[in-house]
PDB file of C-alpha atoms in Angstrom:
ATOM      1  CA  UNK A  32      17.585 -18.144 -16.449  1.00  0.00           C
ATOM      2  CA  UNK A  33      20.961 -18.260 -18.220  1.00  0.00           C
ATOM      3  CA  UNK A  34      24.253 -17.632 -16.450  1.00  0.00           C
ATOM      4  CA  UNK A  35      24.891 -14.548 -18.603  1.00  0.00           C
ATOM      5  CA  UNK A  36      21.508 -13.105 -17.583  1.00  0.00           C
ATOM      6  CA  UNK A  37      22.172 -13.841 -13.886  1.00  0.00           C
ATOM      7  CA  UNK A  38      25.598 -12.236 -14.118  1.00  0.00           C
ATOM      8  CA  UNK A  39      24.145  -9.124 -15.752  1.00  0.00           C
ATOM      9  CA  UNK A  40      21.391  -8.930 -13.114  1.00  0.00           C
ATOM     10  CA  UNK A  41      23.945  -9.290 -10.300  1.00  0.00           C
ATOM     11  CA  UNK A  42      26.100  -6.511 -11.779  1.00  0.00           C
ATOM     12  CA  UNK A  43      23.110  -4.175 -12.069  1.00  0.00           C
ATOM     13  CA  UNK A  44      21.965  -4.961  -8.534  1.00  0.00           C
ATOM     14  CA  UNK A  45      25.461  -4.302  -7.191  1.00  0.00           C
ATOM     15  CA  UNK A  46      25.661  -0.994  -9.057  1.00  0.00           C
ATOM     16  CA  UNK A  47      22.265   0.044  -7.733  1.00  0.00           C
ATOM     17  CA  UNK A  48      23.350  -0.668  -4.157  1.00  0.00           C
ATOM     18  CA  UNK A  49      26.701   1.048  -4.593  1.00  0.00           C
ATOM     19  CA  UNK A  50      25.190   4.268  -5.935  1.00  0.00           C
ATOM     20  CA  UNK A  51      21.618   4.716  -4.726  1.00  0.00           C
ATOM     21  CA  UNK A  52      19.400   7.097  -6.663  1.00  0.00           C
ATOM     22  CA  UNK A  53      20.032  10.643  -5.606  1.00  0.00           C
ATOM     23  CA  UNK A  54      23.387   9.788  -4.053  1.00  0.00           C
ATOM     24  CA  UNK A  55      25.796  12.687  -4.180  1.00  0.00           C
ATOM     25  CA  UNK A  56      28.905  12.354  -6.330  1.00  0.00           C
ATOM     26  CA  UNK A  57      32.105  12.129  -4.314  1.00  0.00           C
ATOM     27  CA  UNK A  58      34.896  14.674  -4.552  1.00  0.00           C
ATOM     28  CA  UNK A  59      37.217  12.052  -6.056  1.00  0.00           C
ATOM     29  CA  UNK A  60      34.723  11.008  -8.721  1.00  0.00           C
ATOM     30  CA  UNK A  61      34.030  14.613  -9.645  1.00  0.00           C
ATOM     31  CA  UNK A  62      37.739  15.408  -9.987  1.00  0.00           C
ATOM     32  CA  UNK A  63      38.420  12.240 -11.976  1.00  0.00           C
ATOM     33  CA  UNK A  64      35.590  12.909 -14.418  1.00  0.00           C
ATOM     34  CA  UNK A  65      36.425  16.618 -14.699  1.00  0.00           C
ATOM     35  CA  UNK A  66      40.060  15.874 -15.424  1.00  0.00           C
ATOM     36  CA  UNK A  67      38.919  13.349 -18.013  1.00  0.00           C
ATOM     37  CA  UNK A  68      37.311  16.067 -20.136  1.00  0.00           C
ATOM     38  CA  UNK A  69      39.476  19.015 -19.106  1.00  0.00           C
ATOM     39  CA  UNK A  70      41.996  18.492 -21.903  1.00  0.00           C
ATOM     40  CA  UNK A  71      39.221  18.916 -24.480  1.00  0.00           C
ATOM     41  CA  UNK A  72      39.034  22.663 -23.816  1.00  0.00           C
ATOM     42  CA  UNK A  73      35.818  24.222 -25.097  1.00  0.00           C
ATOM     43  CA  UNK A  74      34.835  20.902 -26.686  1.00  0.00           C
ATOM     44  CA  UNK A  75      34.395  19.527 -23.135  1.00  0.00           C
ATOM     45  CA  UNK A  76      31.120  21.468 -22.959  1.00  0.00           C
ATOM     46  CA  UNK A  77      29.735  19.214 -25.690  1.00  0.00           C
ATOM     47  CA  UNK A  78      30.329  15.990 -23.768  1.00  0.00           C
ATOM     48  CA  UNK A  79      27.619  14.251 -21.737  1.00  0.00           C
ATOM     49  CA  UNK A  80      29.977  14.247 -18.744  1.00  0.00           C
ATOM     50  CA  UNK A  81      30.074  18.052 -18.767  1.00  0.00           C
ATOM     51  CA  UNK A  82      26.317  18.260 -18.228  1.00  0.00           C
ATOM     52  CA  UNK A  83      26.486  15.697 -15.411  1.00  0.00           C
ATOM     53  CA  UNK A  84      29.353  17.533 -13.712  1.00  0.00           C
ATOM     54  CA  UNK A  85      27.658  20.894 -14.180  1.00  0.00           C
ATOM     55  CA  UNK A  86      24.526  19.514 -12.512  1.00  0.00           C
ATOM     56  CA  UNK A  87      26.507  18.016  -9.631  1.00  0.00           C
ATOM     57  CA  UNK A  88      28.332  21.310  -9.099  1.00  0.00           C
ATOM     58  CA  UNK A  89      25.039  23.233  -9.138  1.00  0.00           C
ATOM     59  CA  UNK A  90      23.499  20.828  -6.604  1.00  0.00           C
ATOM     60  CA  UNK A  91      26.520  21.073  -4.301  1.00  0.00           C
ATOM     61  CA  UNK A  92      26.483  24.880  -4.503  1.00  0.00           C
ATOM     62  CA  UNK A  93      22.742  25.066  -3.837  1.00  0.00           C
ATOM     63  CA  UNK A  94      23.069  22.722  -0.851  1.00  0.00           C
ATOM     64  CA  UNK A  95      25.880  24.862   0.567  1.00  0.00           C
ATOM     65  CA  UNK A  96      23.875  28.067   0.148  1.00  0.00           C
ATOM     66  CA  UNK A  97      20.899  26.451   1.913  1.00  0.00           C
ATOM     67  CA  UNK A  98      23.119  25.178   4.727  1.00  0.00           C
ATOM     68  CA  UNK A  99      24.669  28.624   5.117  1.00  0.00           C
ATOM     69  CA  UNK A 100      21.211  30.242   5.342  1.00  0.00           C
ATOM     70  CA  UNK A 101      20.203  27.704   8.006  1.00  0.00           C
ATOM     71  CA  UNK A 102      23.373  28.348   9.992  1.00  0.00           C
ATOM     72  CA  UNK A 103      22.838  32.109   9.891  1.00  0.00           C
ATOM     73  CA  UNK A 104      19.175  31.724  10.881  1.00  0.00           C
ATOM     74  CA  UNK A 105      20.282  29.568  13.834  1.00  0.00           C
ATOM     75  CA  UNK A 106      22.761  32.301  14.884  1.00  0.00           C
ATOM     76  CA  UNK A 107      25.722  30.054  14.006  1.00  0.00           C
ATOM     77  CA  UNK A 108      28.735  31.330  12.091  1.00  0.00           C
ATOM     78  CA  UNK A 109      28.530  30.877   8.324  1.00  0.00           C
ATOM     79  CA  UNK A 110      30.685  28.265   6.599  1.00  0.00           C
ATOM     80  CA  UNK A 111      32.451  30.973   4.611  1.00  0.00           C
ATOM     81  CA  UNK A 112      32.264  34.707   4.070  1.00  0.00           C
ATOM     82  CA  UNK A 113      32.337  35.245   0.324  1.00  0.00           C
ATOM     83  CA  UNK A 114      32.716  38.916  -0.584  1.00  0.00           C
ATOM     84  CA  UNK A 115      30.080  40.340  -2.913  1.00  0.00           C
ATOM     85  CA  UNK A 116      30.902  39.543  -6.526  1.00  0.00           C
ATOM     86  CA  UNK A 117      33.618  36.990  -5.658  1.00  0.00           C
ATOM     87  CA  UNK A 118      33.603  33.336  -6.627  1.00  0.00           C
ATOM     88  CA  UNK A 119      35.898  30.403  -7.283  1.00  0.00           C
ATOM     89  CA  UNK A 120      36.505  29.625 -10.941  1.00  0.00           C
ATOM     90  CA  UNK A 121      35.953  26.085 -12.165  1.00  0.00           C
ATOM     91  CA  UNK A 122      39.652  25.451 -12.891  1.00  0.00           C
ATOM     92  CA  UNK A 123      40.626  26.657  -9.427  1.00  0.00           C
ATOM     93  CA  UNK A 124      37.827  24.602  -7.851  1.00  0.00           C
ATOM     94  CA  UNK A 125      38.899  21.393  -9.622  1.00  0.00           C
ATOM     95  CA  UNK A 126      42.544  21.954  -8.641  1.00  0.00           C
ATOM     96  CA  UNK A 127      41.574  22.746  -5.048  1.00  0.00           C
ATOM     97  CA  UNK A 128      39.307  19.691  -4.821  1.00  0.00           C
ATOM     98  CA  UNK A 129      42.085  17.493  -6.211  1.00  0.00           C
ATOM     99  CA  UNK A 130      44.461  18.839  -3.551  1.00  0.00           C
ATOM    100  CA  UNK A 131      42.168  17.859  -0.659  1.00  0.00           C
ATOM    101  CA  UNK A 132      43.351  15.007   1.598  1.00  0.00           C
ATOM    102  CA  UNK A 133      42.502  11.420   0.647  1.00  0.00           C
ATOM    103  CA  UNK A 134      39.703  11.156   3.218  1.00  0.00           C
ATOM    104  CA  UNK A 135      37.936  14.088   1.543  1.00  0.00           C
ATOM    105  CA  UNK A 136      38.100  12.379  -1.851  1.00  0.00           C
ATOM    106  CA  UNK A 137      35.478   9.890  -0.603  1.00  0.00           C
ATOM    107  CA  UNK A 138      33.136  12.544   0.772  1.00  0.00           C
ATOM    108  CA  UNK A 139      30.203  14.127  -1.057  1.00  0.00           C
ATOM    109  CA  UNK A 140      31.081  16.948  -3.437  1.00  0.00           C
ATOM    110  CA  UNK A 141      29.253  19.440  -1.208  1.00  0.00           C
ATOM    111  CA  UNK A 142      31.728  18.737   1.609  1.00  0.00           C
ATOM    112  CA  UNK A 143      34.669  19.324  -0.700  1.00  0.00           C
ATOM    113  CA  UNK A 144      33.153  22.555  -1.988  1.00  0.00           C
ATOM    114  CA  UNK A 145      32.607  23.693   1.615  1.00  0.00           C
ATOM    115  CA  UNK A 146      36.231  23.044   2.531  1.00  0.00           C
ATOM    116  CA  UNK A 147      37.593  24.825  -0.547  1.00  0.00           C
ATOM    117  CA  UNK A 148      35.333  27.857  -0.112  1.00  0.00           C
ATOM    118  CA  UNK A 149      35.984  28.084   3.650  1.00  0.00           C
ATOM    119  CA  UNK A 150      39.730  28.061   2.985  1.00  0.00           C
ATOM    120  CA  UNK A 151      39.515  30.714   0.254  1.00  0.00           C
ATOM    121  CA  UNK A 152      36.971  32.978   1.996  1.00  0.00           C
ATOM    122  CA  UNK A 153      37.335  32.473   5.771  1.00  0.00           C
ATOM    123  CA  UNK A 154      35.187  34.540   8.086  1.00  0.00           C
ATOM    124  CA  UNK A 155      37.315  36.875  10.163  1.00  0.00           C
TER     125      UNK A 155
END
């Protein structure tokens, strides 16, 4: 086995351990990648990164909705109280995620979404 082959194998093994299959994207990674295509305007929707980010955002939102349903079923207060027809736009969400403290930048995207939504739509 050549050195080049061993080096390539080691890099792939390290990458696989660092980001296991199904691992959630972190807030920081999401913001970094979103800001990377943000300047493209509508053309951003044609990039492969847009589809990845869109999928990550959809997964985070679905996980939050499921967690909220579980909390309500368990008679616990919901994470947020979003008025009917209200939402957070993607630009506002990216800016709000970017403004989260450094420790949140390493957390899963779902956690960042939860913090942003809870701050914007607190339950009173």
